[in-house]
Amino acid sequence: MKTPCISHWLLGMALILCSVHTRSLRRCLSSVDVHHIEQSFWGIRRALQTKDTFKNITILSSLKNLDSIKPVDVCCVTRHLLTFYRDRVFKDHQETSHKVMREISKIANLFLQMQNTLEQCQEKLQCGCSQEATNATRIVQDNYNQLEVSSAALKSLGELDIFLAWIGKNHRETSAA
């Protein structure tokens, strides 16, 4: 009879720990104003997407189901995607329009700020990655690698709204928590 009580207690403790971890991560993300990133992106979205010649291919296809990412994996996926954009997309993109380049630079700087904030919180949160989270971000990188570098960077920038919507959702939940 004690076995069911112990298993219920362990399950309850696991749920509490996941909840605390998720709320802590959301507090970390709350210090970054996602609205500024969205404004910069929406200002250049059309310019980016009209240059995209691969309309039927997506880089972030695995992220269309970001809602299925478990709360405990939010930190991991966010960290990996911010690094992906910083190390690959922003560096690989070649832009001739000064207006578009300024907005991309703003987005890159805000992503860097978000990444720094997340890294500071990680020391407290111990941000781990499940195999599912690692696979999701690996698929994004594999999709990116299948295109020519400049086309892949342009495509990834044009699809930034998918990632921003997910970050925004987690950010809004921060305010409610």
mmCIF file with all atom_site columns, C-alpha atoms in Angstrom:
data_model
loop_
_atom_site.group_PDB
_atom_site.id
_atom_site.type_symbol
_atom_site.label_atom_id
_atom_site.label_alt_id
_atom_site.label_comp_id
_atom_site.label_asym_id
_atom_site.label_entity_id
_atom_site.label_seq_id
_atom_site.pdbx_PDB_ins_code
_atom_site.Cartn_x
_atom_site.Cartn_y
_atom_site.Cartn_z
_atom_site.occupancy
_atom_site.B_iso_or_equiv
_atom_site.pdbx_formal_charge
_atom_site.auth_seq_id
_atom_site.auth_comp_id
_atom_site.auth_asym_id
_atom_site.auth_atom_id
_atom_site.pdbx_PDB_model_num
ATOM 1   C CA . MET A 1 1   ? 0.000  0.000  0.000   1.00 0.00 ? 1   MET A CA 1
ATOM 2   C CA . LYS A 1 2   ? 2.925  2.337  0.584   1.00 0.00 ? 2   LYS A CA 1
ATOM 3   C CA . THR A 1 3   ? 4.257  1.861  -2.939  1.00 0.00 ? 3   THR A CA 1
ATOM 4   C CA . PRO A 1 4   ? 1.470  3.886  -4.657  1.00 0.00 ? 4   PRO A CA 1
ATOM 5   C CA . CYS A 1 5   ? 1.954  6.703  -2.118  1.00 0.00 ? 5   CYS A CA 1
ATOM 6   C CA . ILE A 1 6   ? 5.672  6.853  -2.802  1.00 0.00 ? 6   ILE A CA 1
ATOM 7   C CA . SER A 1 7   ? 5.196  6.840  -6.580  1.00 0.00 ? 7   SER A CA 1
ATOM 8   C CA . HIS A 1 8   ? 2.580  9.630  -6.312  1.00 0.00 ? 8   HIS A CA 1
ATOM 9   C CA . TRP A 1 9   ? 4.937  11.619 -4.107  1.00 0.00 ? 9   TRP A CA 1
ATOM 10  C CA . LEU A 1 10  ? 7.824  11.169 -6.594  1.00 0.00 ? 10  LEU A CA 1
ATOM 11  C CA . LEU A 1 11  ? 5.604  12.167 -9.506  1.00 0.00 ? 11  LEU A CA 1
ATOM 12  C CA . GLY A 1 12  ? 4.415  15.239 -7.603  1.00 0.00 ? 12  GLY A CA 1
ATOM 13  C CA . MET A 1 13  ? 7.976  16.282 -6.773  1.00 0.00 ? 13  MET A CA 1
ATOM 14  C CA . ALA A 1 14  ? 9.040  15.851 -10.402 1.00 0.00 ? 14  ALA A CA 1
ATOM 15  C CA . LEU A 1 15  ? 6.185  18.076 -11.571 1.00 0.00 ? 15  LEU A CA 1
ATOM 16  C CA . ILE A 1 16  ? 7.026  20.722 -8.974  1.00 0.00 ? 16  ILE A CA 1
ATOM 17  C CA . LEU A 1 17  ? 10.698 20.728 -9.995  1.00 0.00 ? 17  LEU A CA 1
ATOM 18  C CA . CYS A 1 18  ? 9.796  21.050 -13.695 1.00 0.00 ? 18  CYS A CA 1
ATOM 19  C CA . SER A 1 19  ? 7.435  23.902 -12.883 1.00 0.00 ? 19  SER A CA 1
ATOM 20  C CA . VAL A 1 20  ? 10.077 25.761 -10.855 1.00 0.00 ? 20  VAL A CA 1
ATOM 21  C CA . HIS A 1 21  ? 12.645 25.254 -13.640 1.00 0.00 ? 21  HIS A CA 1
ATOM 22  C CA . THR A 1 22  ? 10.243 26.536 -16.299 1.00 0.00 ? 22  THR A CA 1
ATOM 23  C CA . ARG A 1 23  ? 9.221  29.599 -14.284 1.00 0.00 ? 23  ARG A CA 1
ATOM 24  C CA . SER A 1 24  ? 12.881 30.413 -13.616 1.00 0.00 ? 24  SER A CA 1
ATOM 25  C CA . LEU A 1 25  ? 13.646 30.235 -17.337 1.00 0.00 ? 25  LEU A CA 1
ATOM 26  C CA . ARG A 1 26  ? 10.675 32.439 -18.120 1.00 0.00 ? 26  ARG A CA 1
ATOM 27  C CA . ARG A 1 27  ? 11.917 35.005 -15.618 1.00 0.00 ? 27  ARG A CA 1
ATOM 28  C CA . CYS A 1 28  ? 15.270 34.959 -17.438 1.00 0.00 ? 28  CYS A CA 1
ATOM 29  C CA . LEU A 1 29  ? 13.624 35.620 -20.779 1.00 0.00 ? 29  LEU A CA 1
ATOM 30  C CA . SER A 1 30  ? 11.461 38.394 -19.345 1.00 0.00 ? 30  SER A CA 1
ATOM 31  C CA . SER A 1 31  ? 14.431 40.774 -19.214 1.00 0.00 ? 31  SER A CA 1
ATOM 32  C CA . VAL A 1 32  ? 14.625 40.777 -23.038 1.00 0.00 ? 32  VAL A CA 1
ATOM 33  C CA . ASP A 1 33  ? 12.108 42.861 -24.945 1.00 0.00 ? 33  ASP A CA 1
ATOM 34  C CA . VAL A 1 34  ? 10.975 40.478 -27.679 1.00 0.00 ? 34  VAL A CA 1
ATOM 35  C CA . HIS A 1 35  ? 8.723  43.225 -29.048 1.00 0.00 ? 35  HIS A CA 1
ATOM 36  C CA . HIS A 1 36  ? 11.785 45.145 -30.335 1.00 0.00 ? 36  HIS A CA 1
ATOM 37  C CA . ILE A 1 37  ? 13.007 42.048 -32.165 1.00 0.00 ? 37  ILE A CA 1
ATOM 38  C CA . GLU A 1 38  ? 9.570  41.546 -33.723 1.00 0.00 ? 38  GLU A CA 1
ATOM 39  C CA . GLN A 1 39  ? 9.386  45.195 -34.815 1.00 0.00 ? 39  GLN A CA 1
ATOM 40  C CA . SER A 1 40  ? 12.775 44.983 -36.519 1.00 0.00 ? 40  SER A CA 1
ATOM 41  C CA . PHE A 1 41  ? 11.820 41.733 -38.218 1.00 0.00 ? 41  PHE A CA 1
ATOM 42  C CA . TRP A 1 42  ? 8.421  42.916 -39.455 1.00 0.00 ? 42  TRP A CA 1
ATOM 43  C CA . GLY A 1 43  ? 10.112 46.009 -40.889 1.00 0.00 ? 43  GLY A CA 1
ATOM 44  C CA . ILE A 1 44  ? 12.231 43.854 -43.222 1.00 0.00 ? 44  ILE A CA 1
ATOM 45  C CA . ARG A 1 45  ? 10.193 40.675 -43.589 1.00 0.00 ? 45  ARG A CA 1
ATOM 46  C CA . ARG A 1 46  ? 8.822  41.483 -47.025 1.00 0.00 ? 46  ARG A CA 1
ATOM 47  C CA . ALA A 1 47  ? 12.257 42.504 -48.340 1.00 0.00 ? 47  ALA A CA 1
ATOM 48  C CA . LEU A 1 48  ? 13.747 39.222 -47.142 1.00 0.00 ? 48  LEU A CA 1
ATOM 49  C CA . GLN A 1 49  ? 10.952 36.984 -48.340 1.00 0.00 ? 49  GLN A CA 1
ATOM 50  C CA . THR A 1 50  ? 10.765 38.519 -51.831 1.00 0.00 ? 50  THR A CA 1
ATOM 51  C CA . LYS A 1 51  ? 14.450 37.622 -52.372 1.00 0.00 ? 51  LYS A CA 1
ATOM 52  C CA . ASP A 1 52  ? 13.807 34.015 -51.333 1.00 0.00 ? 52  ASP A CA 1
ATOM 53  C CA . THR A 1 53  ? 13.864 31.789 -54.418 1.00 0.00 ? 53  THR A CA 1
ATOM 54  C CA . PHE A 1 54  ? 13.096 28.546 -52.546 1.00 0.00 ? 54  PHE A CA 1
ATOM 55  C CA . LYS A 1 55  ? 9.464  29.140 -51.574 1.00 0.00 ? 55  LYS A CA 1
ATOM 56  C CA . ASN A 1 56  ? 8.631  25.443 -51.046 1.00 0.00 ? 56  ASN A CA 1
ATOM 57  C CA . ILE A 1 57  ? 11.576 24.680 -48.727 1.00 0.00 ? 57  ILE A CA 1
ATOM 58  C CA . THR A 1 58  ? 11.756 25.520 -45.023 1.00 0.00 ? 58  THR A CA 1
ATOM 59  C CA . ILE A 1 59  ? 14.684 25.595 -42.646 1.00 0.00 ? 59  ILE A CA 1
ATOM 60  C CA . LEU A 1 60  ? 12.612 25.809 -39.478 1.00 0.00 ? 60  LEU A CA 1
ATOM 61  C CA . SER A 1 61  ? 10.136 23.108 -40.515 1.00 0.00 ? 61  SER A CA 1
ATOM 62  C CA . SER A 1 62  ? 10.815 21.101 -37.380 1.00 0.00 ? 62  SER A CA 1
ATOM 63  C CA . LEU A 1 63  ? 9.969  24.156 -35.299 1.00 0.00 ? 63  LEU A CA 1
ATOM 64  C CA . LYS A 1 64  ? 6.445  24.594 -36.614 1.00 0.00 ? 64  LYS A CA 1
ATOM 65  C CA . ASN A 1 65  ? 5.508  22.313 -33.763 1.00 0.00 ? 65  ASN A CA 1
ATOM 66  C CA . LEU A 1 66  ? 7.409  24.250 -31.096 1.00 0.00 ? 66  LEU A CA 1
ATOM 67  C CA . ASP A 1 67  ? 4.368  23.945 -28.875 1.00 0.00 ? 67  ASP A CA 1
ATOM 68  C CA . SER A 1 68  ? 5.237  20.261 -28.522 1.00 0.00 ? 68  SER A CA 1
ATOM 69  C CA . ILE A 1 69  ? 8.594  21.155 -26.948 1.00 0.00 ? 69  ILE A CA 1
ATOM 70  C CA . LYS A 1 70  ? 8.438  20.161 -23.303 1.00 0.00 ? 70  LYS A CA 1
ATOM 71  C CA . PRO A 1 71  ? 8.808  23.012 -20.790 1.00 0.00 ? 71  PRO A CA 1
ATOM 72  C CA . VAL A 1 72  ? 12.001 21.459 -19.469 1.00 0.00 ? 72  VAL A CA 1
ATOM 73  C CA . ASP A 1 73  ? 13.497 21.692 -23.023 1.00 0.00 ? 73  ASP A CA 1
ATOM 74  C CA . VAL A 1 74  ? 12.614 25.352 -23.646 1.00 0.00 ? 74  VAL A CA 1
ATOM 75  C CA . CYS A 1 75  ? 15.979 26.492 -22.311 1.00 0.00 ? 75  CYS A CA 1
ATOM 76  C CA . CYS A 1 76  ? 17.888 24.030 -24.482 1.00 0.00 ? 76  CYS A CA 1
ATOM 77  C CA . VAL A 1 77  ? 16.040 24.792 -27.722 1.00 0.00 ? 77  VAL A CA 1
ATOM 78  C CA . THR A 1 78  ? 16.252 28.537 -27.128 1.00 0.00 ? 78  THR A CA 1
ATOM 79  C CA . ARG A 1 79  ? 19.976 28.333 -26.419 1.00 0.00 ? 79  ARG A CA 1
ATOM 80  C CA . HIS A 1 80  ? 20.697 26.196 -29.489 1.00 0.00 ? 80  HIS A CA 1
ATOM 81  C CA . LEU A 1 81  ? 18.650 28.350 -31.845 1.00 0.00 ? 81  LEU A CA 1
ATOM 82  C CA . LEU A 1 82  ? 20.134 31.604 -30.588 1.00 0.00 ? 82  LEU A CA 1
ATOM 83  C CA . THR A 1 83  ? 23.586 30.108 -31.164 1.00 0.00 ? 83  THR A CA 1
ATOM 84  C CA . PHE A 1 84  ? 22.523 28.894 -34.621 1.00 0.00 ? 84  PHE A CA 1
ATOM 85  C CA . TYR A 1 85  ? 21.354 32.358 -35.620 1.00 0.00 ? 85  TYR A CA 1
ATOM 86  C CA . ARG A 1 86  ? 24.426 34.031 -34.110 1.00 0.00 ? 86  ARG A CA 1
ATOM 87  C CA . ASP A 1 87  ? 27.056 31.673 -35.533 1.00 0.00 ? 87  ASP A CA 1
ATOM 88  C CA . ARG A 1 88  ? 25.524 30.807 -38.871 1.00 0.00 ? 88  ARG A CA 1
ATOM 89  C CA . VAL A 1 89  ? 22.615 32.903 -40.098 1.00 0.00 ? 89  VAL A CA 1
ATOM 90  C CA . PHE A 1 90  ? 23.724 36.429 -39.152 1.00 0.00 ? 90  PHE A CA 1
ATOM 91  C CA . LYS A 1 91  ? 27.287 35.748 -40.273 1.00 0.00 ? 91  LYS A CA 1
ATOM 92  C CA . ASP A 1 92  ? 26.326 34.048 -43.547 1.00 0.00 ? 92  ASP A CA 1
ATOM 93  C CA . HIS A 1 93  ? 23.753 36.588 -44.701 1.00 0.00 ? 93  HIS A CA 1
ATOM 94  C CA . GLN A 1 94  ? 24.966 39.090 -47.281 1.00 0.00 ? 94  GLN A CA 1
ATOM 95  C CA . GLU A 1 95  ? 22.795 42.166 -47.617 1.00 0.00 ? 95  GLU A CA 1
ATOM 96  C CA . THR A 1 96  ? 23.037 45.098 -50.016 1.00 0.00 ? 96  THR A CA 1
ATOM 97  C CA . SER A 1 97  ? 20.298 47.250 -48.513 1.00 0.00 ? 97  SER A CA 1
ATOM 98  C CA . HIS A 1 98  ? 21.571 49.447 -45.692 1.00 0.00 ? 98  HIS A CA 1
ATOM 99  C CA . LYS A 1 99  ? 18.087 49.655 -44.144 1.00 0.00 ? 99  LYS A CA 1
ATOM 100 C CA . VAL A 1 100 ? 17.716 45.867 -44.046 1.00 0.00 ? 100 VAL A CA 1
ATOM 101 C CA . MET A 1 101 ? 21.263 45.442 -42.767 1.00 0.00 ? 101 MET A CA 1
ATOM 102 C CA . ARG A 1 102 ? 20.617 47.885 -39.894 1.00 0.00 ? 102 ARG A CA 1
ATOM 103 C CA . GLU A 1 103 ? 17.501 45.950 -38.837 1.00 0.00 ? 103 GLU A CA 1
ATOM 104 C CA . ILE A 1 104 ? 19.330 42.611 -39.073 1.00 0.00 ? 104 ILE A CA 1
ATOM 105 C CA . SER A 1 105 ? 22.109 44.102 -36.963 1.00 0.00 ? 105 SER A CA 1
ATOM 106 C CA . LYS A 1 106 ? 19.539 45.214 -34.352 1.00 0.00 ? 106 LYS A CA 1
ATOM 107 C CA . ILE A 1 107 ? 18.046 41.718 -34.292 1.00 0.00 ? 107 ILE A CA 1
ATOM 108 C CA . ALA A 1 108 ? 21.503 40.140 -33.974 1.00 0.00 ? 108 ALA A CA 1
ATOM 109 C CA . ASN A 1 109 ? 22.377 42.441 -31.065 1.00 0.00 ? 109 ASN A CA 1
ATOM 110 C CA . LEU A 1 110 ? 19.084 41.676 -29.317 1.00 0.00 ? 110 LEU A CA 1
ATOM 111 C CA . PHE A 1 111 ? 19.656 37.943 -29.849 1.00 0.00 ? 111 PHE A CA 1
ATOM 112 C CA . LEU A 1 112 ? 23.117 38.347 -28.320 1.00 0.00 ? 112 LEU A CA 1
ATOM 113 C CA . GLN A 1 113 ? 21.587 40.157 -25.347 1.00 0.00 ? 113 GLN A CA 1
ATOM 114 C CA . MET A 1 114 ? 19.033 37.362 -24.987 1.00 0.00 ? 114 MET A CA 1
ATOM 115 C CA . GLN A 1 115 ? 21.762 34.744 -25.200 1.00 0.00 ? 115 GLN A CA 1
ATOM 116 C CA . ASN A 1 116 ? 23.875 36.498 -22.559 1.00 0.00 ? 116 ASN A CA 1
ATOM 117 C CA . THR A 1 117 ? 20.860 36.757 -20.255 1.00 0.00 ? 117 THR A CA 1
ATOM 118 C CA . LEU A 1 118 ? 20.072 33.089 -20.775 1.00 0.00 ? 118 LEU A CA 1
ATOM 119 C CA . GLU A 1 119 ? 23.678 32.077 -20.095 1.00 0.00 ? 119 GLU A CA 1
ATOM 120 C CA . GLN A 1 120 ? 23.683 34.008 -16.814 1.00 0.00 ? 120 GLN A CA 1
ATOM 121 C CA . CYS A 1 121 ? 20.511 32.226 -15.776 1.00 0.00 ? 121 CYS A CA 1
ATOM 122 C CA . GLN A 1 122 ? 21.853 28.864 -16.925 1.00 0.00 ? 122 GLN A CA 1
ATOM 123 C CA . GLU A 1 123 ? 24.391 28.910 -14.144 1.00 0.00 ? 123 GLU A CA 1
ATOM 124 C CA . LYS A 1 124 ? 21.433 28.723 -11.750 1.00 0.00 ? 124 LYS A CA 1
ATOM 125 C CA . LEU A 1 125 ? 19.121 26.586 -13.897 1.00 0.00 ? 125 LEU A CA 1
ATOM 126 C CA . GLN A 1 126 ? 21.514 23.955 -15.225 1.00 0.00 ? 126 GLN A CA 1
ATOM 127 C CA . CYS A 1 127 ? 19.890 23.967 -18.657 1.00 0.00 ? 127 CYS A CA 1
ATOM 128 C CA . GLY A 1 128 ? 19.896 20.377 -19.905 1.00 0.00 ? 128 GLY A CA 1
ATOM 129 C CA . CYS A 1 129 ? 18.893 18.967 -23.274 1.00 0.00 ? 129 CYS A CA 1
ATOM 130 C CA . SER A 1 130 ? 16.771 15.914 -23.928 1.00 0.00 ? 130 SER A CA 1
ATOM 131 C CA . GLN A 1 131 ? 17.374 13.834 -27.039 1.00 0.00 ? 131 GLN A CA 1
ATOM 132 C CA . GLU A 1 132 ? 14.126 15.224 -28.521 1.00 0.00 ? 132 GLU A CA 1
ATOM 133 C CA . ALA A 1 133 ? 15.320 18.826 -28.116 1.00 0.00 ? 133 ALA A CA 1
ATOM 134 C CA . THR A 1 134 ? 18.748 18.030 -29.534 1.00 0.00 ? 134 THR A CA 1
ATOM 135 C CA . ASN A 1 135 ? 17.163 16.285 -32.536 1.00 0.00 ? 135 ASN A CA 1
ATOM 136 C CA . ALA A 1 136 ? 14.842 19.243 -33.233 1.00 0.00 ? 136 ALA A CA 1
ATOM 137 C CA . THR A 1 137 ? 17.722 21.690 -33.405 1.00 0.00 ? 137 THR A CA 1
ATOM 138 C CA . ARG A 1 138 ? 19.880 19.256 -35.390 1.00 0.00 ? 138 ARG A CA 1
ATOM 139 C CA . ILE A 1 139 ? 17.136 19.029 -38.032 1.00 0.00 ? 139 ILE A CA 1
ATOM 140 C CA . VAL A 1 140 ? 17.205 22.822 -38.381 1.00 0.00 ? 140 VAL A CA 1
ATOM 141 C CA . GLN A 1 141 ? 20.958 22.743 -38.963 1.00 0.00 ? 141 GLN A CA 1
ATOM 142 C CA . ASP A 1 142 ? 20.658 19.850 -41.427 1.00 0.00 ? 142 ASP A CA 1
ATOM 143 C CA . ASN A 1 143 ? 17.983 21.767 -43.376 1.00 0.00 ? 143 ASN A CA 1
ATOM 144 C CA . TYR A 1 144 ? 20.261 24.808 -43.410 1.00 0.00 ? 144 TYR A CA 1
ATOM 145 C CA . ASN A 1 145 ? 23.220 22.775 -44.671 1.00 0.00 ? 145 ASN A CA 1
ATOM 146 C CA . GLN A 1 146 ? 21.217 21.403 -47.604 1.00 0.00 ? 146 GLN A CA 1
ATOM 147 C CA . LEU A 1 147 ? 21.004 24.838 -49.233 1.00 0.00 ? 147 LEU A CA 1
ATOM 148 C CA . GLU A 1 148 ? 23.724 27.102 -50.550 1.00 0.00 ? 148 GLU A CA 1
ATOM 149 C CA . VAL A 1 149 ? 24.975 29.303 -47.688 1.00 0.00 ? 149 VAL A CA 1
ATOM 150 C CA . SER A 1 150 ? 23.530 32.666 -48.770 1.00 0.00 ? 150 SER A CA 1
ATOM 151 C CA . SER A 1 151 ? 20.169 31.107 -49.703 1.00 0.00 ? 151 SER A CA 1
ATOM 152 C CA . ALA A 1 152 ? 20.020 29.253 -46.387 1.00 0.00 ? 152 ALA A CA 1
ATOM 153 C CA . ALA A 1 153 ? 20.778 32.434 -44.428 1.00 0.00 ? 153 ALA A CA 1
ATOM 154 C CA . LEU A 1 154 ? 18.129 34.396 -46.329 1.00 0.00 ? 154 LEU A CA 1
ATOM 155 C CA . LYS A 1 155 ? 15.587 31.602 -45.830 1.00 0.00 ? 155 LYS A CA 1
ATOM 156 C CA . SER A 1 156 ? 16.332 31.399 -42.090 1.00 0.00 ? 156 SER A CA 1
ATOM 157 C CA . LEU A 1 157 ? 15.961 35.149 -41.663 1.00 0.00 ? 157 LEU A CA 1
ATOM 158 C CA . GLY A 1 158 ? 12.689 35.115 -43.586 1.00 0.00 ? 158 GLY A CA 1
ATOM 159 C CA . GLU A 1 159 ? 11.350 32.384 -41.286 1.00 0.00 ? 159 GLU A CA 1
ATOM 160 C CA . LEU A 1 160 ? 12.395 34.147 -38.109 1.00 0.00 ? 160 LEU A CA 1
ATOM 161 C CA . ASP A 1 161 ? 8.746  34.841 -37.267 1.00 0.00 ? 161 ASP A CA 1
ATOM 162 C CA . ILE A 1 162 ? 8.268  31.175 -36.306 1.00 0.00 ? 162 ILE A CA 1
ATOM 163 C CA . PHE A 1 163 ? 11.016 31.356 -33.693 1.00 0.00 ? 163 PHE A CA 1
ATOM 164 C CA . LEU A 1 164 ? 9.986  34.831 -32.513 1.00 0.00 ? 164 LEU A CA 1
ATOM 165 C CA . ALA A 1 165 ? 6.375  33.752 -31.999 1.00 0.00 ? 165 ALA A CA 1
ATOM 166 C CA . TRP A 1 166 ? 7.541  30.886 -29.817 1.00 0.00 ? 166 TRP A CA 1
ATOM 167 C CA . ILE A 1 167 ? 9.883  33.086 -27.792 1.00 0.00 ? 167 ILE A CA 1
ATOM 168 C CA . GLY A 1 168 ? 7.105  35.680 -27.501 1.00 0.00 ? 168 GLY A CA 1
ATOM 169 C CA . LYS A 1 169 ? 4.684  33.088 -26.182 1.00 0.00 ? 169 LYS A CA 1
ATOM 170 C CA . ASN A 1 170 ? 7.159  32.036 -23.504 1.00 0.00 ? 170 ASN A CA 1
ATOM 171 C CA . HIS A 1 171 ? 7.872  35.686 -22.719 1.00 0.00 ? 171 HIS A CA 1
ATOM 172 C CA . ARG A 1 172 ? 4.172  36.540 -22.266 1.00 0.00 ? 172 ARG A CA 1
ATOM 173 C CA . GLU A 1 173 ? 3.791  33.540 -19.965 1.00 0.00 ? 173 GLU A CA 1
ATOM 174 C CA . THR A 1 174 ? 6.601  35.044 -17.917 1.00 0.00 ? 174 THR A CA 1
ATOM 175 C CA . SER A 1 175 ? 4.554  38.133 -17.205 1.00 0.00 ? 175 SER A CA 1
ATOM 176 C CA . ALA A 1 176 ? 1.610  35.994 -16.096 1.00 0.00 ? 176 ALA A CA 1
ATOM 177 C CA . ALA A 1 177 ? 3.750  33.749 -13.845 1.00 0.00 ? 177 ALA A CA 1
#
